[in-house]
Coordinates of C-alpha atoms in Angstrom, one line a residue:
M1 CA -24.5 -15.5 1.6
N2 CA -26.0 -19.0 1.4
N3 CA -27.5 -18.4 -2.0
K4 CA -24.3 -17.1 -3.3
I5 CA -22.4 -20.1 -2.1
L6 CA -25.0 -22.5 -3.6
I7 CA -24.7 -20.8 -7.0
L8 CA -20.9 -20.8 -6.7
L9 CA -20.9 -24.6 -6.0
Q10 CA -23.0 -25.2 -9.0
I11 CA -20.7 -23.1 -11.2
L12 CA -17.4 -24.4 -10.1
T13 CA -18.4 -28.1 -9.6
I14 CA -15.7 -28.7 -7.0
G15 CA -17.0 -31.9 -5.6
F16 CA -14.2 -33.9 -7.2
L17 CA -11.8 -31.8 -5.1
T18 CA -13.3 -32.5 -1.7
S19 CA -13.8 -36.2 -2.2
C20 CA -10.1 -37.1 -2.7
D21 CA -9.4 -40.3 -0.8
T22 CA -5.7 -41.0 -1.6
E23 CA -3.0 -40.2 0.8
V24 CA -1.3 -38.0 -1.8
K25 CA -4.4 -35.9 -2.5
E26 CA -5.1 -35.6 1.2
K27 CA -1.9 -33.6 1.5
T28 CA -2.8 -31.4 -1.5
T29 CA -4.5 -28.0 -1.1
Y30 CA -6.6 -26.6 -3.9
F31 CA -7.2 -23.0 -4.7
G32 CA -9.3 -21.9 -7.7
G33 CA -12.3 -20.0 -8.8
K34 CA -14.0 -17.9 -11.4
I35 CA -13.3 -14.2 -12.3
I36 CA -16.1 -12.3 -14.0
N37 CA -14.9 -9.4 -16.2
P38 CA -11.2 -10.3 -15.6
K39 CA -8.6 -7.5 -15.7
S40 CA -5.8 -9.9 -16.7
N41 CA -5.3 -13.5 -17.6
K42 CA -3.9 -14.6 -14.2
V43 CA -4.3 -14.8 -10.5
I44 CA -1.1 -14.6 -8.4
L45 CA -1.0 -16.2 -4.9
Y46 CA 1.4 -14.7 -2.3
S47 CA 2.6 -15.6 1.2
M48 CA 4.0 -12.5 2.8
E49 CA 5.9 -11.0 -0.1
Q50 CA 6.8 -14.3 -1.8
V51 CA 5.0 -15.5 -4.9
I52 CA 3.7 -19.0 -4.2
D53 CA 2.2 -19.7 -7.6
T54 CA 0.6 -18.1 -10.6
F55 CA -2.7 -19.5 -12.0
L56 CA -3.8 -18.8 -15.6
L57 CA -7.5 -18.2 -16.4
D58 CA -9.0 -20.6 -19.0
E59 CA -11.4 -19.6 -21.7
N60 CA -14.2 -19.6 -19.2
Q61 CA -12.4 -17.2 -16.8
K62 CA -11.8 -20.1 -14.4
F63 CA -8.6 -21.2 -12.7
I64 CA -7.5 -24.1 -10.5
G65 CA -4.2 -24.8 -8.8
E66 CA -2.7 -27.4 -6.5
L67 CA -0.5 -26.4 -3.6
K68 CA 1.7 -29.3 -2.3
E69 CA 2.4 -29.3 1.4
A70 CA 0.9 -25.9 1.9
N71 CA 1.6 -24.3 5.3
E72 CA -1.3 -23.0 7.4
G73 CA -1.6 -19.3 7.5
L74 CA -2.4 -16.0 5.8
Y75 CA -1.9 -15.6 2.0
Y76 CA -3.2 -13.0 -0.4
F77 CA -4.1 -13.2 -4.1
V78 CA -3.7 -10.5 -6.7
H79 CA -5.8 -10.1 -9.9
G80 CA -5.3 -6.9 -11.9
N81 CA -4.8 -4.1 -9.5
E82 CA -6.8 -5.7 -6.7
N83 CA -5.9 -8.0 -3.9
Q84 CA -7.4 -9.7 -0.9
Y85 CA -6.2 -11.8 2.0
I86 CA -7.2 -15.4 2.6
Y87 CA -6.5 -18.0 5.3
I88 CA -5.4 -21.4 4.0
E89 CA -5.0 -24.7 5.8
P90 CA -3.5 -27.9 4.4
T91 CA -6.1 -30.0 2.4
D92 CA -8.4 -27.0 1.9
S93 CA -10.2 -26.8 -1.4
L94 CA -11.0 -23.1 -1.5
M95 CA -12.9 -21.8 -4.4
L96 CA -13.7 -18.1 -5.0
R97 CA -16.0 -16.2 -7.3
L98 CA -15.9 -12.4 -7.9
N99 CA -16.7 -9.7 -10.4
T100 CA -13.9 -7.2 -10.9
W101 CA -16.4 -4.4 -11.4
D102 CA -17.2 -4.7 -7.7
F103 CA -14.2 -6.7 -6.5
D104 CA -14.6 -7.0 -2.7
E105 CA -18.4 -6.8 -2.5
T106 CA -18.9 -9.7 -4.9
L107 CA -16.1 -11.9 -3.5
V108 CA -17.5 -15.1 -2.0
F109 CA -15.9 -18.5 -1.2
A110 CA -17.1 -22.1 -1.3
G111 CA -15.5 -25.4 -0.6
K112 CA -13.4 -26.6 2.3
G113 CA -12.1 -23.5 4.1
A114 CA -14.9 -21.2 2.8
E115 CA -16.5 -20.3 6.1
R116 CA -13.4 -18.8 7.7
N117 CA -12.6 -16.8 4.5
N118 CA -16.2 -15.5 4.1
I119 CA -16.1 -14.1 7.6
L120 CA -12.8 -12.4 6.9
I121 CA -14.3 -10.8 3.9
D122 CA -17.3 -9.8 6.0
C123 CA -14.9 -8.1 8.5
F124 CA -13.3 -6.2 5.7
L125 CA -16.6 -5.0 4.2
E126 CA -18.0 -4.0 7.6
D127 CA -14.9 -2.0 8.4
E128 CA -15.3 -0.1 5.1
K129 CA -18.9 0.7 6.0
E130 CA -18.0 1.9 9.5
K131 CA -15.5 4.5 8.1
K132 CA -18.4 6.8 7.2
N133 CA -19.6 6.8 10.8
F134 CA -16.2 7.8 12.1
Y135 CA -16.1 11.0 10.0
K136 CA -18.5 12.5 12.5
L137 CA -17.3 10.6 15.6
N138 CA -13.7 11.9 15.2
K139 CA -15.0 15.4 15.8
Q140 CA -16.5 14.5 19.2
Q141 CA -14.9 14.9 22.6
P142 CA -12.8 12.0 23.9
E143 CA -15.4 10.7 26.3
V144 CA -18.0 10.5 23.6
F145 CA -15.6 8.9 21.1
K146 CA -14.5 6.3 23.6
K147 CA -18.0 5.4 24.7
V148 CA -19.3 4.8 21.2
T149 CA -16.1 3.1 20.1
D150 CA -16.0 0.8 23.1
S151 CA -19.6 -0.2 22.4
L152 CA -18.6 -1.1 18.8
L153 CA -15.6 -3.1 20.1
A154 CA -17.9 -5.1 22.4
I155 CA -20.1 -6.0 19.4
K156 CA -17.0 -7.2 17.5
L157 CA -16.0 -9.4 20.5
V158 CA -19.5 -10.9 20.6
T159 CA -19.1 -11.8 16.9
Y160 CA -15.7 -13.4 17.6
N161 CA -16.9 -15.4 20.6
D162 CA -20.0 -16.6 18.7
Y163 CA -17.9 -17.8 15.8
I164 CA -15.5 -19.6 18.1
L165 CA -18.3 -21.4 19.9
E166 CA -19.9 -22.4 16.6
H167 CA -16.6 -23.6 15.1
P168 CA -14.7 -25.4 17.9
N169 CA -12.4 -27.1 15.4
E170 CA -10.8 -23.9 14.1
T171 CA -7.1 -23.6 14.7
E172 CA -5.6 -21.1 17.2
G173 CA -3.8 -19.5 14.2
F174 CA -7.1 -18.6 12.5
N175 CA -8.8 -17.6 15.7
E176 CA -6.0 -15.1 16.3
V177 CA -6.3 -13.7 12.7
L178 CA -10.1 -13.4 13.1
K179 CA -9.8 -11.5 16.3
V180 CA -7.3 -9.1 14.7
A181 CA -9.6 -8.7 11.7
L182 CA -12.5 -7.8 14.0
T183 CA -10.8 -5.6 16.6
F184 CA -7.6 -4.0 15.3
P185 CA -9.5 -1.7 12.9
I186 CA -11.1 -0.3 16.1
Y187 CA -7.8 0.0 17.9
S188 CA -6.4 1.8 14.8
R189 CA -9.2 4.4 15.1
F190 CA -8.3 5.0 18.7
E191 CA -4.7 5.7 17.6
R192 CA -5.8 8.0 14.8
Y193 CA -8.4 9.9 16.8
P194 CA -6.1 12.6 18.2
I195 CA -4.6 13.7 14.9
I196 CA -8.0 13.6 13.1
Y197 CA -9.7 15.5 15.9
S198 CA -7.0 18.2 15.7
K199 CA -7.9 18.8 12.1
Y200 CA -11.4 19.8 13.0
A201 CA -10.7 21.6 16.3
E202 CA -11.0 25.4 16.2
D203 CA -7.6 25.8 17.8
G204 CA -6.0 22.9 15.9
S205 CA -4.9 21.2 19.1
F206 CA -4.9 17.6 20.2
P207 CA -7.7 16.5 22.5
E208 CA -7.0 15.8 26.2
V209 CA -7.4 12.1 26.9
D210 CA -7.3 10.4 30.3
A211 CA -5.1 7.4 31.3
T212 CA -7.8 4.9 30.4
F213 CA -8.2 5.9 26.8
Y214 CA -5.5 3.5 25.6
D215 CA -6.2 0.7 28.0
Y216 CA -6.5 -1.8 25.1
R217 CA -2.8 -1.5 24.5
K218 CA -2.1 -3.7 27.6
N219 CA -3.4 -6.7 25.6
I220 CA -1.6 -6.0 22.3
D221 CA 1.7 -7.6 21.2
I222 CA 3.2 -5.2 18.6
N223 CA 5.9 -7.7 17.7
K224 CA 4.1 -10.6 16.0
D225 CA 6.0 -11.3 12.8
T226 CA 3.4 -13.6 11.4
M227 CA 0.9 -10.7 11.4
M228 CA 3.0 -7.9 10.0
Y229 CA 1.7 -8.5 6.4
F230 CA -1.9 -8.5 7.5
P231 CA -3.3 -5.0 6.9
P232 CA -5.5 -4.7 10.0
Y233 CA -2.4 -5.5 12.2
S234 CA 0.3 -3.6 10.3
R235 CA -2.0 -0.5 10.0
Y236 CA -2.5 -0.5 13.7
I237 CA 1.2 -0.7 14.4
R238 CA 1.9 2.2 12.1
N239 CA -0.9 4.3 13.7
Y240 CA 0.4 3.4 17.1
L241 CA 4.0 4.4 16.2
Y242 CA 2.9 7.8 14.8
N243 CA 0.7 8.5 17.8
E244 CA 3.5 7.7 20.2
T245 CA 5.7 10.1 18.2
Y246 CA 3.2 12.9 18.5
A247 CA 3.2 12.2 22.2
Q248 CA 6.8 13.3 22.3
G249 CA 5.6 16.9 22.1
H250 CA 5.1 17.4 18.4
K251 CA 2.3 19.6 17.3
P252 CA -0.3 18.4 14.7
M253 CA 1.0 18.6 11.2
R254 CA -1.0 19.1 8.0
N255 CA 1.0 18.6 4.9
K256 CA 4.4 17.3 5.7
Y257 CA 6.4 16.1 8.7
T258 CA 9.2 18.1 10.3
P259 CA 12.7 16.7 10.3
D260 CA 12.6 16.3 14.1
F261 CA 9.3 14.4 13.8
T262 CA 10.9 12.0 11.3
L263 CA 13.9 11.5 13.5
D264 CA 11.8 10.8 16.6
L265 CA 9.6 8.3 14.6
L266 CA 12.6 6.4 13.3
N267 CA 14.0 6.3 16.9
I268 CA 10.7 5.0 18.3
I269 CA 10.6 2.3 15.6
D270 CA 14.1 1.3 16.4
D271 CA 13.2 1.1 20.1
R272 CA 9.8 -0.5 20.1
I273 CA 9.9 -3.0 17.3
K274 CA 11.9 -6.0 18.3
S275 CA 11.7 -8.1 15.1
Q276 CA 14.6 -7.1 12.9
N277 CA 12.8 -7.8 9.6
T278 CA 9.7 -5.8 10.7
K279 CA 11.9 -3.0 12.1
N280 CA 13.7 -2.8 8.8
A281 CA 10.5 -2.6 6.8
F282 CA 9.0 0.2 9.0
L283 CA 12.3 2.1 9.0
K284 CA 12.5 2.1 5.2
Q285 CA 8.8 2.8 4.7
T286 CA 9.0 5.8 7.0
L287 CA 12.1 7.3 5.5
V288 CA 11.0 6.9 1.9
S289 CA 7.4 8.0 2.5
H290 CA 8.5 11.2 4.4
F291 CA 11.0 12.0 1.8
Y292 CA 8.5 11.7 -1.1
N293 CA 5.8 13.5 0.9
K294 CA 7.9 16.6 1.0
S295 CA 8.1 16.5 -2.9
S296 CA 11.3 18.4 -3.0
D297 CA 15.1 17.7 -3.3
Q298 CA 15.7 19.0 0.2
I299 CA 17.4 16.1 2.1
N300 CA 17.0 15.4 5.8
L301 CA 20.5 14.1 6.2
E302 CA 20.1 13.2 9.9
A303 CA 17.2 10.9 9.0
F304 CA 19.1 9.2 6.2
D305 CA 22.1 8.7 8.5
L306 CA 19.9 7.3 11.3
F307 CA 18.3 4.9 8.9
L308 CA 21.6 3.7 7.6
K309 CA 22.7 3.2 11.2
S310 CA 19.6 1.4 12.4
S311 CA 18.6 -0.8 9.5
T312 CA 20.3 -4.2 9.1
N313 CA 18.9 -4.9 5.7
E314 CA 21.9 -4.4 3.3
K315 CA 19.7 -4.3 0.2
D316 CA 17.6 -1.6 1.7
K317 CA 20.6 0.4 2.8
T318 CA 22.2 0.2 -0.7
Q319 CA 19.0 1.5 -2.3
I320 CA 18.6 4.3 0.2
Q321 CA 22.2 5.3 -0.3
S322 CA 21.5 5.3 -4.0
L323 CA 18.5 7.5 -3.4
L324 CA 20.7 9.9 -1.5
N325 CA 23.3 9.9 -4.2
D326 CA 20.7 10.4 -6.9
S327 CA 19.5 13.5 -5.2
K328 CA 22.9 15.1 -5.4
V329 CA 23.3 14.7 -9.2
I330 CA 20.5 17.0 -10.3
T331 CA 20.8 20.3 -8.5
L332 CA 18.3 23.1 -8.2
G333 CA 18.7 26.0 -10.6
N334 CA 21.1 24.3 -12.9
E335 CA 20.6 22.9 -16.4
L336 CA 19.3 19.4 -16.7
P337 CA 22.1 17.1 -18.2
N338 CA 21.4 16.1 -21.8
F339 CA 20.6 12.5 -22.6
E340 CA 18.7 10.6 -25.2
I341 CA 15.3 9.0 -24.7
T342 CA 13.6 6.6 -27.1
D343 CA 9.9 6.7 -28.2
Y344 CA 7.8 3.7 -29.0
T345 CA 8.6 4.0 -32.7
N346 CA 12.2 3.4 -31.7
A347 CA 13.2 7.0 -32.6
D348 CA 15.8 8.6 -30.3
H349 CA 15.3 12.2 -29.0
S350 CA 17.6 14.6 -27.2
I351 CA 16.0 15.6 -23.9
H352 CA 17.2 19.2 -24.4
K353 CA 15.5 19.4 -27.8
L354 CA 12.3 17.8 -26.5
I355 CA 11.8 20.3 -23.7
K356 CA 13.4 23.4 -25.3
N357 CA 11.4 26.5 -24.4
K358 CA 8.8 24.5 -22.5
N359 CA 7.9 24.1 -18.9
S360 CA 8.2 20.3 -18.4
F361 CA 7.3 17.6 -16.0
L362 CA 9.6 14.6 -16.5
L363 CA 8.4 11.4 -14.8
F364 CA 10.9 8.6 -14.6
W365 CA 9.2 5.3 -13.6
N366 CA 9.9 1.6 -13.2
P367 CA 7.0 -0.9 -13.1
E368 CA 8.6 -2.5 -10.1
Y369 CA 7.7 0.6 -8.0
V370 CA 4.5 2.0 -9.3
S371 CA 1.5 0.6 -11.0
K372 CA 0.5 1.7 -14.5
S373 CA -3.1 2.4 -13.3
Y374 CA -2.0 4.8 -10.5
L375 CA 0.5 6.5 -12.7
S376 CA -1.9 7.0 -15.6
S377 CA -4.7 8.4 -13.4
R378 CA -2.4 10.8 -11.6
V379 CA -0.7 12.1 -14.8
I380 CA -4.1 12.5 -16.5
Y381 CA -5.3 14.5 -13.5
L382 CA -2.2 16.7 -13.3
S383 CA -2.0 17.3 -17.0
E384 CA -5.6 18.5 -17.2
K385 CA -5.1 20.7 -14.2
F386 CA -1.9 22.2 -15.6
P387 CA -2.3 22.3 -19.4
E388 CA 0.6 24.8 -19.9
I389 CA 3.1 22.1 -18.7
N390 CA 4.4 19.4 -20.9
F391 CA 4.2 16.0 -19.3
H392 CA 6.6 13.3 -20.4
V393 CA 6.6 9.8 -19.0
I394 CA 9.9 7.9 -19.2
K395 CA 10.3 4.2 -18.4
T396 CA 13.7 3.4 -16.9
D397 CA 14.1 -0.4 -17.0
G398 CA 15.3 -0.5 -20.6
K399 CA 12.4 -2.5 -21.9
D400 CA 10.3 -1.2 -24.8
E401 CA 7.1 -2.8 -23.5
D402 CA 4.4 -2.1 -20.9
K403 CA 3.1 1.0 -22.6
I404 CA 0.5 2.9 -20.6
E405 CA -2.7 2.6 -22.6
K406 CA -4.5 5.5 -21.2
L407 CA -1.7 8.0 -21.8
D408 CA -0.8 9.7 -25.1
I409 CA 1.8 7.5 -26.7
K410 CA 3.5 10.6 -28.1
N411 CA 4.5 11.5 -24.5
Q412 CA 5.8 8.1 -23.5
F413 CA 9.5 7.1 -23.8
Y414 CA 12.0 4.7 -22.4
I415 CA 15.7 4.6 -21.7
N416 CA 18.3 1.8 -21.8
K417 CA 20.1 0.6 -18.7
D418 CA 23.4 2.2 -19.8
N419 CA 21.7 5.6 -20.5
L420 CA 23.4 8.7 -19.0
A421 CA 20.2 9.4 -17.0
Q422 CA 20.7 6.3 -15.0
T423 CA 23.4 8.2 -13.1
F424 CA 20.6 10.0 -11.2
L425 CA 18.1 7.1 -11.3
S426 CA 20.3 4.4 -9.6
S427 CA 17.8 3.7 -6.8
K428 CA 15.2 2.6 -9.4
M429 CA 12.4 4.3 -7.6
T430 CA 10.1 6.8 -9.2
R431 CA 11.5 10.3 -9.7
T432 CA 9.9 13.5 -11.1
I433 CA 12.0 16.4 -12.3
L434 CA 10.4 19.8 -13.0
V435 CA 12.2 22.0 -15.6
D436 CA 11.2 25.5 -16.6
H437 CA 11.2 26.9 -20.2
N438 CA 14.8 28.1 -19.7
G439 CA 15.9 24.5 -19.2
K440 CA 16.6 25.1 -15.4
V441 CA 15.7 22.6 -12.8
V442 CA 13.1 24.0 -10.4
N443 CA 12.5 20.8 -8.5
G444 CA 14.9 17.9 -8.7
Y445 CA 12.9 15.4 -6.7
A446 CA 9.2 16.2 -7.0
S447 CA 6.8 13.5 -6.0
L448 CA 3.9 12.1 -8.1
Y449 CA 2.4 10.8 -4.9
S450 CA 2.3 13.9 -2.8
N451 CA -0.1 16.9 -2.7
N452 CA 2.9 19.0 -1.9
L453 CA 3.7 18.7 -5.6
I454 CA 0.8 21.0 -6.5
P455 CA 2.4 24.4 -5.4
Y456 CA 5.5 23.6 -7.5
L457 CA 3.3 22.9 -10.5
E458 CA 1.2 26.1 -9.9
N459 CA 4.4 28.2 -9.9
L460 CA 5.8 26.4 -13.0
N461 CA 2.5 26.9 -14.8
K462 CA 2.8 30.7 -14.3
K463 CA 6.2 31.0 -15.9

């Protein structure tokens, strides 16, 4: 690590940043670095979900930015399709260096604020390595799992205490973040253990754990707003909520959640999460992910009603109501309404003529809700697996840009905002419609994201 930092200091020559001696510059925070093999021309800095600033790379793939009156806390930066969290304090001069070919493994920081961010990266990388060990450990009996995992947790706490002793000037805010980064991935594994164990158990049942198995919960506050956007913390809360829902008497589930499970989970979120903003976020994420996971147009109306009753976010409620309304426009077994789509030569096509006598996969997407990289990799995989189905990708935001480079341009289209199809796309979220060669809808709300899509495509491929 020391050699990397030395090299980075030489490359970035940041001395001028750390030697500022005017009152104005003392209140300025600097964030910059160098991106090797860049995937785009910019780095975007976020706090929670708010964009703080966008930094453009120069001809040497470097960037530098000034943050006036920056607040102490967690931020994250995005480059291409990758992101990573950092902790910034006022007057930091934090410089990074990374190679996008191995994003996290090559990421290293230098300058003021570097030590705390390097240890956060170390926590992340260590957690990634430990995942392999838990594949086997999750198959063990509870007493074995707990013994090994408690030992690992003890090591994490030693690392934490050593860092605190060696860095007495660190703020309480960062110390808390560091402790979460070290320990909460372990707590998440405790919460995930029962459901993963059940997948390997001969009878498919949950393990029997004693009262001490979840002792660590006594020291955890699940309502820290400032932590909810930090993955180790939010991932733990999500795993905890699911584990508590299973504890209501639900059996292990493999491919999709039952309507009753979804209702119980929504109720537990409503009961346990006190912060309204956090509660709203978990309610929406749960409802949407469970709906898409089913990969069908079957609606759990009780779950939608409960969400609309429990959430206080009017924007979320409007979008979910739109999703519900969209699902009613396209009905199973009926003909898809006709509408025009435009290709990237600006030629218009009737959807009925385009899919006539063909089994078709119609993917409607908006770049606000799905990345082009995920979309392209998934469509390529599915189209190769099901060559008898015609795949058409239709952009719904009315803009004739952002073509997906890895997909055949002949199968890419877009529609304007006043297009008839917008009547069943009002939520703006991704939607897939499967149509057979007779022009009949066989699935009005298939999901690109779910493996439950596969049986529908297998059946369509046979027709």
